[in-house]
GROMACS .gro file of C-alpha atoms in nm:
model
  188
    1GLU     CA    1   3.330  -2.102   0.249
    2GLU     CA    2   3.368  -1.810   0.491
    3PHE     CA    3   3.124  -1.601   0.285
    4MET     CA    4   2.872  -1.884   0.247
    5LEU     CA    5   2.828  -1.962   0.618
    6ASP     CA    6   2.562  -1.693   0.664
    7ILE     CA    7   2.334  -1.836   0.398
    8MET     CA    8   2.425  -2.199   0.332
    9TYR     CA    9   2.196  -2.339   0.602
   10GLU     CA   10   1.895  -2.119   0.527
   11ILE     CA   11   1.881  -2.114   0.146
   12PRO     CA   12   1.825  -2.489   0.092
   13LYS     CA   13   1.514  -2.473   0.316
   14ASP     CA   14   1.338  -2.230   0.083
   15ASP     CA   15   1.200  -2.387  -0.236
   16ASN     CA   16   1.114  -2.041  -0.374
   17ILE     CA   17   1.478  -1.942  -0.414
   18GLY     CA   18   1.612  -2.017  -0.759
   19ARG     CA   19   1.967  -1.883  -0.749
   20VAL     CA   20   2.204  -1.704  -0.510
   21THR     CA   21   2.486  -1.494  -0.653
   22ILE     CA   22   2.766  -1.383  -0.421
   23THR     CA   23   2.838  -1.020  -0.507
   24ALA     CA   24   3.146  -0.806  -0.444
   25ASP     CA   25   2.943  -0.597  -0.199
   26TYR     CA   26   2.862  -0.913  -0.003
   27ILE     CA   27   3.228  -1.015   0.011
   28ASN     CA   28   3.325  -0.661   0.121
   29HIS     CA   29   3.050  -0.661   0.389
   30LYS     CA   30   2.868  -0.372   0.218
   31GLY     CA   31   2.558  -0.558   0.099
   32GLY     CA   32   2.393  -0.892   0.054
   33PRO     CA   33   2.398  -1.164  -0.208
   34LEU     CA   34   2.174  -1.135  -0.515
   35ILE     CA   35   1.883  -1.374  -0.462
   36THR     CA   36   1.665  -1.468  -0.760
   37MET     CA   37   1.327  -1.623  -0.683
   38ARG     CA   38   1.195  -1.911  -0.894
   39GLY     CA   39   0.954  -1.789  -1.160
   40VAL     CA   40   1.032  -1.419  -1.103
   41PRO     CA   41   1.271  -1.246  -1.342
   42ALA     CA   42   1.567  -1.091  -1.161
   43LEU     CA   43   1.558  -0.721  -1.094
   44GLU     CA   44   1.922  -0.633  -1.138
   45GLY     CA   45   2.128  -0.317  -1.162
   46GLU     CA   46   1.962   0.021  -1.192
   47GLU     CA   47   1.633  -0.134  -1.306
   48GLY     CA   48   1.622  -0.350  -0.993
   49VAL     CA   49   1.689  -0.056  -0.764
   50MET     CA   50   1.415   0.144  -0.936
   51GLY     CA   51   1.175  -0.149  -0.898
   52LEU     CA   52   1.241  -0.171  -0.527
   53LEU     CA   53   1.181   0.202  -0.492
   54PHE     CA   54   0.827   0.156  -0.623
   55VAL     CA   55   0.763  -0.128  -0.378
   56GLN     CA   56   0.892   0.097  -0.100
   57LEU     CA   57   0.671   0.380  -0.225
   58ALA     CA   58   0.360   0.158  -0.208
   59LEU     CA   59   0.451   0.042   0.144
   60ALA     CA   60   0.528   0.397   0.258
   61LEU     CA   61   0.191   0.523   0.131
   62PHE     CA   62   0.021   0.233   0.310
   63GLN     CA   63   0.198   0.320   0.637
   64ILE     CA   64   0.136   0.695   0.608
   65ASP     CA   65  -0.235   0.642   0.554
   66LEU     CA   66  -0.258   0.394   0.842
   67ALA     CA   67  -0.080   0.640   1.073
   68VAL     CA   68  -0.319   0.923   0.984
   69LYS     CA   69  -0.620   0.691   1.021
   70HIS     CA   70  -0.492   0.583   1.362
   71GLU     CA   71  -0.461   0.946   1.475
   72MET     CA   72  -0.812   1.023   1.351
   73ASP     CA   73  -0.953   0.708   1.510
   74GLU     CA   74  -0.807   0.816   1.844
   75GLN     CA   75  -1.025   1.130   1.834
   76PRO     CA   76  -1.328   1.105   2.062
   77ASP     CA   77  -1.658   1.023   1.893
   78GLY     CA   78  -1.875   1.329   1.836
   79GLN     CA   79  -1.575   1.562   1.805
   80PRO     CA   80  -1.673   1.868   1.598
   81GLU     CA   81  -1.534   1.903   1.249
   82GLN     CA   82  -1.206   2.096   1.227
   83LEU     CA   83  -1.203   2.324   0.924
   84LEU     CA   84  -0.865   2.380   0.764
   85PRO     CA   85  -0.762   2.735   0.664
   86GLY     CA   86  -0.978   2.850   0.375
   87GLY     CA   87  -1.279   2.654   0.498
   88VAL     CA   88  -1.303   2.426   0.195
   89VAL     CA   89  -1.161   2.114   0.365
   90GLY     CA   90  -1.262   1.980   0.704
   91LEU     CA   91  -1.147   1.688   0.919
   92LYS     CA   92  -1.391   1.471   1.112
   93LYS     CA   93  -1.375   1.099   1.184
   94LEU     CA   94  -1.626   0.867   1.019
   95HIS     CA   95  -1.636   0.487   1.040
   96ASN     CA   96  -1.747   0.371   0.696
   97HIS     CA   97  -1.897   0.022   0.729
   98GLY     CA   98  -1.964  -0.001   0.355
   99THR     CA   99  -1.804   0.109   0.030
  100ALA     CA  100  -1.757   0.458  -0.115
  101GLY     CA  101  -2.036   0.688  -0.004
  102GLY     CA  102  -2.145   0.442   0.265
  103LYS     CA  103  -2.310   0.204   0.017
  104TYR     CA  104  -2.357  -0.169   0.087
  105VAL     CA  105  -2.346  -0.134   0.468
  106GLY     CA  106  -2.396  -0.477   0.624
  107HIS     CA  107  -2.215  -0.662   0.347
  108MET     CA  108  -1.859  -0.645   0.481
  109PRO     CA  109  -1.763  -1.010   0.402
  110GLU     CA  110  -1.854  -0.957   0.036
  111ILE     CA  111  -1.684  -0.616   0.031
  112ILE     CA  112  -1.366  -0.771   0.175
  113ARG     CA  113  -1.369  -1.051  -0.086
  114ILE     CA  114  -1.414  -0.812  -0.376
  115SER     CA  115  -1.170  -0.548  -0.252
  116GLY     CA  116  -0.923  -0.826  -0.165
  117ALA     CA  117  -0.939  -0.960  -0.519
  118VAL     CA  118  -0.897  -0.608  -0.662
  119THR     CA  119  -0.601  -0.543  -0.427
  120ILE     CA  120  -0.434  -0.869  -0.532
  121ALA     CA  121  -0.483  -0.768  -0.896
  122CYS     CA  122  -0.323  -0.427  -0.821
  123ILE     CA  123  -0.026  -0.600  -0.660
  124GLY     CA  124   0.006  -0.829  -0.962
  125PHE     CA  125  -0.006  -0.540  -1.209
  126MET     CA  126   0.246  -0.347  -1.001
  127ILE     CA  127   0.485  -0.643  -0.996
  128ARG     CA  128   0.434  -0.688  -1.370
  129SER     CA  129   0.525  -0.323  -1.424
  130LEU     CA  130   0.848  -0.380  -1.229
  131VAL     CA  131   0.970  -0.678  -1.433
  132LYS     CA  132   0.876  -0.537  -1.773
  133PRO     CA  133   0.999  -0.213  -1.923
  134GLU     CA  134   0.731   0.037  -1.823
  135ARG     CA  135   0.709   0.412  -1.805
  136LEU     CA  136   0.786   0.588  -1.479
  137MET     CA  137   0.434   0.730  -1.441
  138LYS     CA  138   0.275   0.390  -1.490
  139ARG     CA  139   0.490   0.238  -1.215
  140THR     CA  140   0.419   0.534  -0.989
  141GLY     CA  141   0.047   0.497  -1.053
  142TRP     CA  142   0.052   0.127  -0.964
  143ALA     CA  143   0.247   0.204  -0.645
  144PHE     CA  144  -0.009   0.466  -0.536
  145LEU     CA  145  -0.303   0.243  -0.628
  146THR     CA  146  -0.154  -0.057  -0.446
  147GLY     CA  147  -0.065   0.141  -0.132
  148GLY     CA  148  -0.415   0.290  -0.111
  149ALA     CA  149  -0.593  -0.037  -0.183
  150LEU     CA  150  -0.385  -0.219   0.080
  151SER     CA  151  -0.462   0.043   0.343
  152ASN     CA  152  -0.839   0.037   0.295
  153LEU     CA  153  -0.841  -0.344   0.275
  154TYR     CA  154  -0.638  -0.361   0.597
  155ASP     CA  155  -0.897  -0.142   0.772
  156ARG     CA  156  -1.186  -0.354   0.650
  157CYS     CA  157  -1.021  -0.682   0.755
  158ARG     CA  158  -0.885  -0.558   1.087
  159LYS     CA  159  -1.163  -0.325   1.206
  160GLY     CA  160  -1.470  -0.408   0.999
  161TYR     CA  161  -1.483  -0.050   0.870
  162VAL     CA  162  -1.268   0.209   0.693
  163VAL     CA  163  -1.168   0.525   0.878
  164ASP     CA  164  -1.259   0.825   0.664
  165TYR     CA  165  -1.198   1.184   0.773
  166ILE     CA  166  -1.162   1.435   0.486
  167ARG     CA  167  -1.474   1.637   0.399
  168PHE     CA  168  -1.518   1.909   0.142
  169HIS     CA  169  -1.733   2.224   0.160
  170THR     CA  170  -1.797   2.327  -0.199
  171PRO     CA  171  -2.092   2.439  -0.414
  172TRP     CA  172  -2.125   2.072  -0.524
  173LYS     CA  173  -2.356   1.894  -0.279
  174ARG     CA  174  -2.267   1.549  -0.411
  175LEU     CA  175  -1.897   1.604  -0.330
  176ASN     CA  176  -1.985   1.751   0.010
  177ASP     CA  177  -2.177   1.432   0.101
  178LEU     CA  178  -1.868   1.213   0.057
  179VAL     CA  179  -1.596   1.157   0.318
  180PHE     CA  180  -1.248   1.047   0.212
  181ASN     CA  181  -0.915   0.933   0.352
  182LEU     CA  182  -0.565   0.961   0.203
  183ALA     CA  183  -0.588   0.609   0.058
  184ASP     CA  184  -0.888   0.718  -0.147
  185PHE     CA  185  -0.678   0.993  -0.306
  186PHE     CA  186  -0.396   0.746  -0.369
  187ILE     CA  187  -0.646   0.524  -0.551
  188MET     CA  188  -0.787   0.810  -0.759
   0.00000   0.00000   0.00000
């Protein structure tokens, strides 16, 4: 009973919880109980730890991109482009009120619906890759894709635009006309 006091009043309130297993780490105050959600196969042992690492990777990429976007968004409007050493890559803030390449400006509600559906699909595929035996690269890919998609969707929902800031200076005019952010590279 001593070990159950922490959870016995909260667990019955949550219909999503299927099973709670008291582990040795929980009894030794080194960890928590193993909680299995209804309808979601348990991620246990080494496989479970690996699965959580991919979720953490997606969330870390999301946070890193948001932090960089925040720093760029704090730059005054009209700030000149800052070329990085070598002169091929430059940084300059752009508020993209459309999709890639500035297309579909003025259609943000539709863009949010479509990118929201795609982001939810990415999350679903990432979760599926965690509960089924998948290759490491596939899981990593879904984590990058999900983190990037979440970040750009967050911008669209919260600000009504996506903060882009990476420009290229190459012989290819089409590439030079595009402006990217880290999330875009995570998605690629």
